[in-house]
Coordinates of C-alpha atoms and ligand atoms in Angstrom, one line a residue:
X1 CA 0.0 0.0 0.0
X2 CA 1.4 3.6 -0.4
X3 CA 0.8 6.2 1.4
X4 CA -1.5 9.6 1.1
X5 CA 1.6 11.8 0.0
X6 CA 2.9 8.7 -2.5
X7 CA -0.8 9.1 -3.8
X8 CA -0.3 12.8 -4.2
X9 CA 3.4 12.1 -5.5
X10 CA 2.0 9.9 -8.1
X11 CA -0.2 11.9 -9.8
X12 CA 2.0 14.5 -10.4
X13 CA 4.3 11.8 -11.9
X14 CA 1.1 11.3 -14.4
X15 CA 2.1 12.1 -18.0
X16 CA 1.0 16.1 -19.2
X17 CA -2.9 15.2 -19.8
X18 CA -5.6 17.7 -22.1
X19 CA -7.3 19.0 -18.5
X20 CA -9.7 22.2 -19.5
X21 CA -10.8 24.1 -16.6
X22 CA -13.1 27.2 -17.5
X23 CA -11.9 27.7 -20.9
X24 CA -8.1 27.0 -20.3
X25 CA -5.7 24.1 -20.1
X26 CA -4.9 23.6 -16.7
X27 CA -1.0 22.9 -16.7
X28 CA -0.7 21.5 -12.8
X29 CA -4.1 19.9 -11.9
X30 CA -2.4 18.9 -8.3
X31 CA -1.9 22.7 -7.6
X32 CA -5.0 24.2 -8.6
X33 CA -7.3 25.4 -6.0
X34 CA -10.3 24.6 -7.6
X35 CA -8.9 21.0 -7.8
X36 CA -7.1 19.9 -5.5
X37 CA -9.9 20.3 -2.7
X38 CA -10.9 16.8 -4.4
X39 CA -7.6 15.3 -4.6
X40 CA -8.0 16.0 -0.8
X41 CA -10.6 13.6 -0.1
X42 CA -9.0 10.7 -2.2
X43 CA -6.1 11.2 -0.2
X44 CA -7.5 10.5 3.2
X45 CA -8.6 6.7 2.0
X46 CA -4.6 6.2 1.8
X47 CA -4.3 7.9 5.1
X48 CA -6.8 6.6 7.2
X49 CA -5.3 3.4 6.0
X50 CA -2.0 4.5 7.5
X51 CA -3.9 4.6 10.8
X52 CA -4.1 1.7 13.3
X53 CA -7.5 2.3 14.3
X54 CA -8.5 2.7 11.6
X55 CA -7.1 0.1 9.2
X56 CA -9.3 -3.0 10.1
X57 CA -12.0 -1.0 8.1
X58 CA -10.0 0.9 5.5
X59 CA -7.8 -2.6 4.6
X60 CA -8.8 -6.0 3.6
X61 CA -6.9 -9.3 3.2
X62 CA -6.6 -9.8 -0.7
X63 CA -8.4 -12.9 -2.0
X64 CA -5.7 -12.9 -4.5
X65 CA -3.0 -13.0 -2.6
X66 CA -3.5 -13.1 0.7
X67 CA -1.8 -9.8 1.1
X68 CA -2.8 -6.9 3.3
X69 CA -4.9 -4.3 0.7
X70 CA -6.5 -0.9 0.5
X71 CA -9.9 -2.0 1.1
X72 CA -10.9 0.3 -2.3
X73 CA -9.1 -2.8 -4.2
X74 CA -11.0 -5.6 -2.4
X75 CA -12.9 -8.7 -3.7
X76 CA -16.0 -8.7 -1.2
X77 CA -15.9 -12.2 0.2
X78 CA -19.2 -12.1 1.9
X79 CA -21.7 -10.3 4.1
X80 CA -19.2 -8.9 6.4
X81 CA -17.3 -7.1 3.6
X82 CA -20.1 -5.9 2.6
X83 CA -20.5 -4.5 6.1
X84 CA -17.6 -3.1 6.2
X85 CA -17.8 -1.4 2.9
X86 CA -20.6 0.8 3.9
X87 CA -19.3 1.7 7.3
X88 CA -15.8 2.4 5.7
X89 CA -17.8 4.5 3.3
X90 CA -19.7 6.5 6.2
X91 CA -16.4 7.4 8.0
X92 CA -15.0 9.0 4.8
X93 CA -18.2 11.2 4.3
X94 CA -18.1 12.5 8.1
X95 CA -14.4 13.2 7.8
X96 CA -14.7 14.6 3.9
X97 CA -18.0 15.6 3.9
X98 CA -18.3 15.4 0.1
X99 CA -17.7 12.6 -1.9
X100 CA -14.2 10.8 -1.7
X101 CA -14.5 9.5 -5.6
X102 CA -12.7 6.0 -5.2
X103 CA -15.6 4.0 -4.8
X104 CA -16.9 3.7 -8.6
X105 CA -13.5 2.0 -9.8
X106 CA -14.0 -0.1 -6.9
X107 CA -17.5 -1.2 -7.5
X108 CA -16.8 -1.6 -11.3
X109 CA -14.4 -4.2 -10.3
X110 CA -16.6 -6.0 -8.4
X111 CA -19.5 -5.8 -11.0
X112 CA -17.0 -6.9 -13.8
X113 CA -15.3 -9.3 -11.5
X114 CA -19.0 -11.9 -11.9
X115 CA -20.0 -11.0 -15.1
X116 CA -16.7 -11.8 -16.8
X117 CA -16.6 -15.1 -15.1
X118 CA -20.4 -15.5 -16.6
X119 CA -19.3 -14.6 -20.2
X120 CA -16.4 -16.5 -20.4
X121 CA -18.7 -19.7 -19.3
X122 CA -20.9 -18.5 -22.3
X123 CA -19.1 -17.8 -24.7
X124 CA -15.4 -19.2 -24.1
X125 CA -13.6 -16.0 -24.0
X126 CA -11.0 -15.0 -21.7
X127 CA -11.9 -12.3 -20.1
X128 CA -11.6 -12.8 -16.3
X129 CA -8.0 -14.1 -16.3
X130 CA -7.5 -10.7 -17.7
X131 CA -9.4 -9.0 -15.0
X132 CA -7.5 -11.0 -12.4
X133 CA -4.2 -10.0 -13.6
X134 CA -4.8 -6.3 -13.6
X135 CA -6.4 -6.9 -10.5
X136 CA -3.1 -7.8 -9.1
X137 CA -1.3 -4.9 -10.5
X138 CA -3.9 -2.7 -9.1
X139 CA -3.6 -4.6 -5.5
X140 CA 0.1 -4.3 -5.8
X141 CA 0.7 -0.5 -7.2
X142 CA -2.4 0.9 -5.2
X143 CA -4.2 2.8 -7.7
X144 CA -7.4 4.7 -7.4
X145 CA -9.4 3.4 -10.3
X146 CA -12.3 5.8 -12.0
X147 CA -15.5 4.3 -13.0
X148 CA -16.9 5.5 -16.4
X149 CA -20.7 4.4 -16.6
X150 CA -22.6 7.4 -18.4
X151 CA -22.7 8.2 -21.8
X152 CA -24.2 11.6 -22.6
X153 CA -27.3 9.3 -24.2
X154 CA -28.3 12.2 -27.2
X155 CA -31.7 11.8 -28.1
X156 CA -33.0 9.8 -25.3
X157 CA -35.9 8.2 -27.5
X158 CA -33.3 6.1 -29.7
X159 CA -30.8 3.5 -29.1
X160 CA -27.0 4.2 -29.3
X161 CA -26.9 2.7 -33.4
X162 CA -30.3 4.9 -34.0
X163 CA -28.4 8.3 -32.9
X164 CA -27.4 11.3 -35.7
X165 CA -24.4 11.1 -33.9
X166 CA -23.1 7.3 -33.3
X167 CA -20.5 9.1 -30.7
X168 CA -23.2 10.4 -28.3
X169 CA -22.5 6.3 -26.8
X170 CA -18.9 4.9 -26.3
X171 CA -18.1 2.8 -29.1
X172 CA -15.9 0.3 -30.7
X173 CA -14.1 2.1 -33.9
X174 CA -11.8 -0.5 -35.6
X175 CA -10.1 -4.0 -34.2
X176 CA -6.4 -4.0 -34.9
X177 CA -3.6 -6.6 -33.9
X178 CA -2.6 -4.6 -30.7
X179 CA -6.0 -3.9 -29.6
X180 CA -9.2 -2.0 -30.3
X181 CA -10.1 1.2 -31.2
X182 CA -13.3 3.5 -28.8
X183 CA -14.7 7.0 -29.6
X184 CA -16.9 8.8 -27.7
X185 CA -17.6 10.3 -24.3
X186 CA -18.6 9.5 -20.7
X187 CA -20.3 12.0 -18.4
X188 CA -20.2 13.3 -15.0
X189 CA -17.2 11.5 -13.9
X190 CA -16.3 11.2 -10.5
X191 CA -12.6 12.0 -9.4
X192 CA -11.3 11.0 -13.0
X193 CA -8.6 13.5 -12.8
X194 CA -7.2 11.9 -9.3
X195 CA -7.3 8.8 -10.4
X196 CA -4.7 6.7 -12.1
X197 CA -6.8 4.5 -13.9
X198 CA -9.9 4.2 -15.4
X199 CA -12.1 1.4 -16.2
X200 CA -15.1 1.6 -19.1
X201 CA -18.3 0.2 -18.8
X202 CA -21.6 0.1 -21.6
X203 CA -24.3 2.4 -19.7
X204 CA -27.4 0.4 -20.8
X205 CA -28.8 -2.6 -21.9
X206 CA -28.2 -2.8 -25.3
X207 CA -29.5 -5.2 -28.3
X208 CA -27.7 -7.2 -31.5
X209 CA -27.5 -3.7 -33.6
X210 CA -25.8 -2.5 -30.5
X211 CA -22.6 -5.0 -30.4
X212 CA -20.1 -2.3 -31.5
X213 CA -21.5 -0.3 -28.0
X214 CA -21.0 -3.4 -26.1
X215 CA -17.4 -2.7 -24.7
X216 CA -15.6 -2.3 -21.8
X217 CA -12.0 -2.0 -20.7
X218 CA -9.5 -0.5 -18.5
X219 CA -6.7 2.2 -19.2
X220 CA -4.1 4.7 -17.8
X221 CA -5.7 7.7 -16.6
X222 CA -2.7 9.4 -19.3
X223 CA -3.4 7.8 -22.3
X224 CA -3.3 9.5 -25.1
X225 CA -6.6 10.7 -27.1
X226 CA -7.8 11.8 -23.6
X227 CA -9.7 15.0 -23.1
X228 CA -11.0 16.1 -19.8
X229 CA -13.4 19.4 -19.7
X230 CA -13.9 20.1 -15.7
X231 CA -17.2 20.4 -14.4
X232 CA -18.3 23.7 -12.5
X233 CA -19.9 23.6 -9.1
X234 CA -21.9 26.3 -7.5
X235 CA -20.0 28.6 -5.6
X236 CA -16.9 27.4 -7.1
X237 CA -14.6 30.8 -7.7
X238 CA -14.8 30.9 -3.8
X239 CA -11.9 28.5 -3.9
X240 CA -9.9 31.4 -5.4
X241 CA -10.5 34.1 -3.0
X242 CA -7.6 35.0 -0.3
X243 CA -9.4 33.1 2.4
X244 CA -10.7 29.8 2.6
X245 CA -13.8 30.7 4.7
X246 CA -16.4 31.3 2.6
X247 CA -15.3 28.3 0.5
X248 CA -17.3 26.1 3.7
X249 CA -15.7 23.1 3.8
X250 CA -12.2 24.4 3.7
X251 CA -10.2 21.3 2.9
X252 CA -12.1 18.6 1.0
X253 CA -14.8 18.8 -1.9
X254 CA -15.7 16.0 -5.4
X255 CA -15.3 16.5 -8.8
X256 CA -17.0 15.7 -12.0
X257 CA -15.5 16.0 -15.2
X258 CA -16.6 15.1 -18.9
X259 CA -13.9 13.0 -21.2
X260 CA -13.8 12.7 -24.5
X261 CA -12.2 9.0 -26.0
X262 CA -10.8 10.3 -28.9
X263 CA -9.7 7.4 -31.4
X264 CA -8.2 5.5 -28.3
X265 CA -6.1 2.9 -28.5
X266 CA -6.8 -0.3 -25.6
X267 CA -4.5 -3.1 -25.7
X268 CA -6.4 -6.3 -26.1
X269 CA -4.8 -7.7 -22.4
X270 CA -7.0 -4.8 -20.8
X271 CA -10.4 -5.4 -22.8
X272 CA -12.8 -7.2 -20.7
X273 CA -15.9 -7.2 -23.2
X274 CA -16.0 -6.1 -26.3
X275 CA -19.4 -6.7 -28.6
X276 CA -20.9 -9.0 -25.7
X277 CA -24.6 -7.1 -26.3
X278 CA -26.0 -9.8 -23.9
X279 CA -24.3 -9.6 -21.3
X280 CA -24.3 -5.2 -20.9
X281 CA -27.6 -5.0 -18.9
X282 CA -26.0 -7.9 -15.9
X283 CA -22.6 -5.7 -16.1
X284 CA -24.9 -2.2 -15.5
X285 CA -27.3 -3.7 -12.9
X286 CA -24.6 -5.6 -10.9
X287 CA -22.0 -2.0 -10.9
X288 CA -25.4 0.0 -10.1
X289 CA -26.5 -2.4 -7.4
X290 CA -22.7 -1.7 -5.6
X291 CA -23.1 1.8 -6.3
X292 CA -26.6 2.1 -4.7
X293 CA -25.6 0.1 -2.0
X294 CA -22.3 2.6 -1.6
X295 CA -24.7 5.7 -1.0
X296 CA -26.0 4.2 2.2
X297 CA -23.0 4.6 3.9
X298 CA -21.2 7.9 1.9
X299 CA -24.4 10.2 2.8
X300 CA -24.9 8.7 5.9
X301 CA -21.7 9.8 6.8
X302 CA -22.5 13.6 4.8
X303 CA -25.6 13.6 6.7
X304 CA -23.8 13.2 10.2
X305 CA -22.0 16.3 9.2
X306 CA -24.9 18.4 8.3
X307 CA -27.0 17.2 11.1
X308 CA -23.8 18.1 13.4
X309 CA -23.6 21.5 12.1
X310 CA -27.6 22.6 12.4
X311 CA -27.3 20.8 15.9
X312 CA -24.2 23.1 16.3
X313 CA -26.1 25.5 15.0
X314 CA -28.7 25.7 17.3
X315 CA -26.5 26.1 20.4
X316 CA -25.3 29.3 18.6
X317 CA -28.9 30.6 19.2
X318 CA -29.1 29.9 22.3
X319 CA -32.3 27.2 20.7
X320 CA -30.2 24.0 21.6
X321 CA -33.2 23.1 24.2
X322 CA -36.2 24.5 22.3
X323 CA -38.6 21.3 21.8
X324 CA -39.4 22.2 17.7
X325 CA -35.7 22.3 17.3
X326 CA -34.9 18.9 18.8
X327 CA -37.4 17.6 16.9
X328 CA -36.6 18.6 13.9
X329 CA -33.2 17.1 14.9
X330 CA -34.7 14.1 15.6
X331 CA -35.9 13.9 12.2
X332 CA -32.9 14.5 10.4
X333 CA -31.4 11.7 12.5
X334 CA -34.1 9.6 11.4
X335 CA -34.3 9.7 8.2
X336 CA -30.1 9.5 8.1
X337 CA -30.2 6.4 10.0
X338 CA -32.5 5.1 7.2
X339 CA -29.8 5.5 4.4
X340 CA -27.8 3.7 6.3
X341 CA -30.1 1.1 7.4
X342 CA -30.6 0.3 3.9
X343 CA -26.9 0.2 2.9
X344 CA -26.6 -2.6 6.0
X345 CA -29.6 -4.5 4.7
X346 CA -28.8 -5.0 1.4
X347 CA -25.3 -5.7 2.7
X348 CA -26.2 -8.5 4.9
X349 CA -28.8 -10.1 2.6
X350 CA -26.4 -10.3 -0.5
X351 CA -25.1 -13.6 -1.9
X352 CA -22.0 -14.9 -3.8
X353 CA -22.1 -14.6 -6.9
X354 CA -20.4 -17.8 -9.5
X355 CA -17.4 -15.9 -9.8
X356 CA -17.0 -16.5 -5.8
X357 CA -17.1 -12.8 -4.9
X358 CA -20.1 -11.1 -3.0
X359 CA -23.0 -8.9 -4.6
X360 CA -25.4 -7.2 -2.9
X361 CA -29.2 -8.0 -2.3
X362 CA -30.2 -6.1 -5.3
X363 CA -34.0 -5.0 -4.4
X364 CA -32.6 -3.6 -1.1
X365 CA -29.8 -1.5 -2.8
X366 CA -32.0 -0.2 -5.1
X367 CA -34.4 0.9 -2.4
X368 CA -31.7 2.6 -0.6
X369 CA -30.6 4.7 -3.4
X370 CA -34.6 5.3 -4.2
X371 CA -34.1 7.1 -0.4
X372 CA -30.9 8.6 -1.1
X373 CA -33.1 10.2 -3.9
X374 CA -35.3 12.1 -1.4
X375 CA -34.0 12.0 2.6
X376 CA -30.6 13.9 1.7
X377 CA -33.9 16.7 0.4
X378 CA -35.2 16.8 3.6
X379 CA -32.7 16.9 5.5
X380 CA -30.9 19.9 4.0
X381 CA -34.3 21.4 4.3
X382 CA -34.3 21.0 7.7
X383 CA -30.9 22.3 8.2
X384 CA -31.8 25.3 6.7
X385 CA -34.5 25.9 8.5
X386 CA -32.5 25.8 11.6
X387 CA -29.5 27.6 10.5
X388 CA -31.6 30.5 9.6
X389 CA -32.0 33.4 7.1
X390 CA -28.4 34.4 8.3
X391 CA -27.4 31.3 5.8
X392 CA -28.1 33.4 2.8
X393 CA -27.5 36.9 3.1
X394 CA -24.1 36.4 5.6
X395 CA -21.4 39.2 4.6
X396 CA -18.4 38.0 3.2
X397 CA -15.3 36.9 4.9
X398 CA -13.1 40.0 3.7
X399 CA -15.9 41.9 5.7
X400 CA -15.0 40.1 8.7
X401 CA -11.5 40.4 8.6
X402 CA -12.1 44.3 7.7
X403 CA -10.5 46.5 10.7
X404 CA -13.7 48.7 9.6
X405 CA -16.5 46.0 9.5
X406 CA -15.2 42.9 11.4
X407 CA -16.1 44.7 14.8
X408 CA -19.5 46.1 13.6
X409 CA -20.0 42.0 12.4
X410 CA -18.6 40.6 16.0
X411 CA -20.8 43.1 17.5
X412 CA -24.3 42.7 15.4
X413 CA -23.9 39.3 14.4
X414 CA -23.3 38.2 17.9
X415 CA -25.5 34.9 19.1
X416 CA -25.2 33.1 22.2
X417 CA -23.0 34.6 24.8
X418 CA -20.2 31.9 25.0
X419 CA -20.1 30.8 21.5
X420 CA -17.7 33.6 19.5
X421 CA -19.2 35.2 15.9
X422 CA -16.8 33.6 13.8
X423 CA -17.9 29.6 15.0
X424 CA -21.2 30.5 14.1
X425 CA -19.8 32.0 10.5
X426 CA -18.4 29.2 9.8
X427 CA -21.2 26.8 10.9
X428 CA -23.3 29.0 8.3
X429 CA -20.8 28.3 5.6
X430 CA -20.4 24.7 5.9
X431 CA -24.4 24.4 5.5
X432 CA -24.6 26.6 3.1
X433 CA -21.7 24.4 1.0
X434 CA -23.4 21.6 1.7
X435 CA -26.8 22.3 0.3
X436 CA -26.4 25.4 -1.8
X437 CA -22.7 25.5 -2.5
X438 CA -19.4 23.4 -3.9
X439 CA -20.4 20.0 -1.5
X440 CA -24.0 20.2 -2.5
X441 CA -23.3 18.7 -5.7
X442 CA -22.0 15.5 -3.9
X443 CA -25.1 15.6 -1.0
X444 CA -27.8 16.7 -3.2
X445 CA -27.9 16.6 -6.6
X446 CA -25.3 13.6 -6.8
X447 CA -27.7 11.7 -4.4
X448 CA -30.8 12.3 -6.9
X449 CA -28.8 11.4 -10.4
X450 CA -25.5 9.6 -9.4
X451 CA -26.1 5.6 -9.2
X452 CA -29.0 6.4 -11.6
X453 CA -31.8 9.0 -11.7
X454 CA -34.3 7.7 -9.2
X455 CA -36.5 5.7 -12.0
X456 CA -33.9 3.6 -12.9
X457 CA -34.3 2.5 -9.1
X458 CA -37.8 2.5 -9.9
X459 CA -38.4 0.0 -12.7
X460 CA -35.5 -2.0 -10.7
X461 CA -37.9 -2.1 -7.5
X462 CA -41.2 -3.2 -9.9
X463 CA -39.1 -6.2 -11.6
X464 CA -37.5 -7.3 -8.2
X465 CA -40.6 -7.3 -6.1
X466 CA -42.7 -10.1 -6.9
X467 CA -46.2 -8.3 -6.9
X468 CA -47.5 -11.7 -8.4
X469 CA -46.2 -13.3 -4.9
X470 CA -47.7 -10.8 -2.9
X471 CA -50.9 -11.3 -4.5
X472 CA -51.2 -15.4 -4.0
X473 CA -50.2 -14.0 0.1
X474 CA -53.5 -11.7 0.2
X475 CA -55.4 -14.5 -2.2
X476 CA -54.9 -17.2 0.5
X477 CA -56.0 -15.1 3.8
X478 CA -58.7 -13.8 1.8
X479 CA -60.1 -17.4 0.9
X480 CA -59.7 -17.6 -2.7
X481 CA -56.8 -20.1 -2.9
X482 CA -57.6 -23.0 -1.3
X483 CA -53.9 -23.5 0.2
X484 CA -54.9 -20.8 2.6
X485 CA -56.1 -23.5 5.0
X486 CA -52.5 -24.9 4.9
X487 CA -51.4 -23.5 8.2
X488 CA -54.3 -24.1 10.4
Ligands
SF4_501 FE1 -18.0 7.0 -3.2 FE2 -20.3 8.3 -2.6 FE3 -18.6 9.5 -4.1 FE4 -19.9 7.4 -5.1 S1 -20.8 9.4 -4.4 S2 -17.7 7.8 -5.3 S3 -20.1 6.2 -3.3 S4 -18.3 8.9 -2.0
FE502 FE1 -21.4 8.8 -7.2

């Protein structure tokens, strides 16, 4: 394993990559302010692994090699690992608050891990001893690994092959000797720019006509043909100003950028599918299951922070005892609990899959990312109603530190006697990032699209339920199938 410095070392060892950040190429990606915030939060899952207490849960033992392992590389083995993911997952959002980013490589693996096993049974390809041996460079060299899922889709009405534009889905461009060639794009992606590798996945089902869209495969983060345009977050520039204040969460924040494959080249020893149509909607579910399951524990742990600063928050107003206010904390607590709940359940229900690792109970995972959809909502609602008006119309930092205004502020923004100004400027700040600002993008709208938009859980949930079972249930107690008398 390396450590969170050799993490940061190593991507500025990374060769010169096409990075645009608001209109220009960014020539240091490690150094920028508006970056590195998110480079931040990768680096704490290689330093809390550093930590004794907290390696049980940041490490696992590899079922490759038996060696000790970031736990972000790990084959889940069963329910406990499972466990442990989520609660792993919840500490990095209460000690990030925003999202950490090295969870999609990981859950990628794991997804492509059982399905290539399945299509090499099929079909007699090789896929999964190719899997297992970059698995075993990844274990050894410690990479973070980016997970690219979403292509920008076009015209949502037609398949990839109906499109104008048959690069609106990442495709397959030409076969050579040394490997094959992809075009095209993948959208929103989280931490790609911190990451040293990245592996490709189809984003749909797909049919015969699609084969050519039916790819997937792994490559350095470097490679060339790549194009990265960074995505803007509200509240964003605040990262620029002299003080890190008003930024709210002054060390750690996500990031989602947009890459462009342009004509680029994968070696055939890193191409774990390529035209296996059948097999792209077992691959999407199985990596969307993980990644449902994954936001149990991440905004559980975001939620903890947010509920921690409008409980904070309160005591600033001198309101910490006021019964509406500690029920409304109550709720927030509630509902947070749920997410996590969820994440557990589907955990501890999951089974192994043929490949021999573990996959999560998929009906429960999707319902927990159906709450993710909606509690994070309420809870930032909540937040904000305790925080107050202050949360939008608080002067800025340079006004604080003014010799002119920072004593009018202090003096006329004063709340409860013992608690200074400035903690409850910064509590405002922190809420504010979290569900107006930079960090809002990973607690809000992140929980309502990331994993899938909330009726992809949807039409999930109505295929998984077994309605038809829950009918013959109300059918016998009503009378109507004789088997009712059965258990008399
Ligand atoms: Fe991990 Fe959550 Fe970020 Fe996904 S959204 S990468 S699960 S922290
Ligand atoms: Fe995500």
């Amino acid at each position: 394993m390396i450590t969170a410095a050799e993490y940061v070392e190593s991507l500025k060892r990374l060769k010169k990559r096409q990075i645009y950040l608001a209109g220009e190429l960014v020539d240091d990606p490690v150094a920028h302010p508006i970056i590195r915030p998110s480079i931040n939060a990768v680096a704490l899952t290689y330093r809390l692994a550093e930590m004794e207490e907290h390696a049980p849960l940041m490490t696992a033992t590899s079922a490759l090699t038996g060696k000790r392992v970031n736990r972000f590389s790990h084959l889940h083995q069963d329910a406990h690992d499972l466990i442990m993911k989520v609660e792993m997952q919840r500490l990095l959002g209460q000690l990030t608050g925003s999202c950490f980013q090295r969870c999609v490589g990981w859950d990628a693996l794991n997804a492509l891990w059982s399905t290539t096993y399945e299509m090499d049974q099929a079909g007699g390809t090789a896929y999964h001893d190719r899997l297992k041996a970059y698995l075993a460079e990844w274990e050894e060299r410690d990479w973070t690994v980016a997970g690219s899922m979403t292509d920008p889709k076009g015209n949502r009405r037609l398949s990839p092959s109906a499109q104008a534009d048959p690069d609106l889905y990442l495709h397959l461009v030409e076969r050579r000797p040394e490997g094959m060639v992809v075009r095209g794009a993948k959208a929103h992606q989280t931490g790609i720019l911190n990451a040293h590798e990245i592996i490709v996945m189809p984003t749909m089902s797909l049919r015969a006509e699609d084969s050519n869209y039916a790819v997937s495969f792994a490559l350095p983060a470097d490679s060339a043909g790549l194009i990265y345009i960074y995505g803007r977050q509200s509240c964003d520039t605040r990262k620029l100003e002299p003080t890190r204040t008003d930024v709210g969460n002054i060390n750690y924040g996500g990031q989602e950028a947009l890459v462009i494959f342009n004509d680029v080249l994968v070696p055939w020893e890193r191409v774990f599918m390529c035209g296996e149509w059948n097999f792209a909607s077992t691959l999407v579910e199985r990596f969307s299951g993980y990644h449902r399951q994954s936001y149990g524990g991440c905004k559980a742990g975001m939620g903890d922070v947010l509920i921690g600063a409008a409980s904070a928050l309160a005591v600033c107003h001198g309101l910490e005892k006021t019964s509406h206010i500690k029920d409304k904390l109550t709720e927030m607590i509630h509902l947070n609990e749920t997410l996590f709940s969820c994440g557990i359940a589907c955990s501890a229900l999951g089974q192994t899959t043929k490949a021999g690792n573990y996959l999560i109970d998929q009906l429960l995972a999707n319902v927990c990312k159906l709450n993710v959809t909606r509690f994070p909502y309420e809870i930032a609602r909540l937040a904000q109603d305790i925080a107050g008006g202050l949360l939008v119309t608080l002067p800025s930092d340079q006004d604080f530190q003014s010799p002119l205004m920072g004593p009018l502020l202090e003096k006329y923004l004063a709340g409860e006697d013992a608690v200074k100004t400035g903690e409850r400027q910064q509590l405002l700040r922190l809420v504010e990032a979290m569900t107006l600002g930079t960090v809002a993008a990973c607690y809000l709208t992140e929980s309502m699209h990331g994993a899938g938009s909330p009726q992809a859980q949807r039409i999930m949930i109505q295929r998984l339920a077994n309605l038809s079972g829950k009918e013959s249930l109300a059918r016998r107690l009503a009378g109507i199938d004789p088997d009712g008398l059965v258990y008399t």
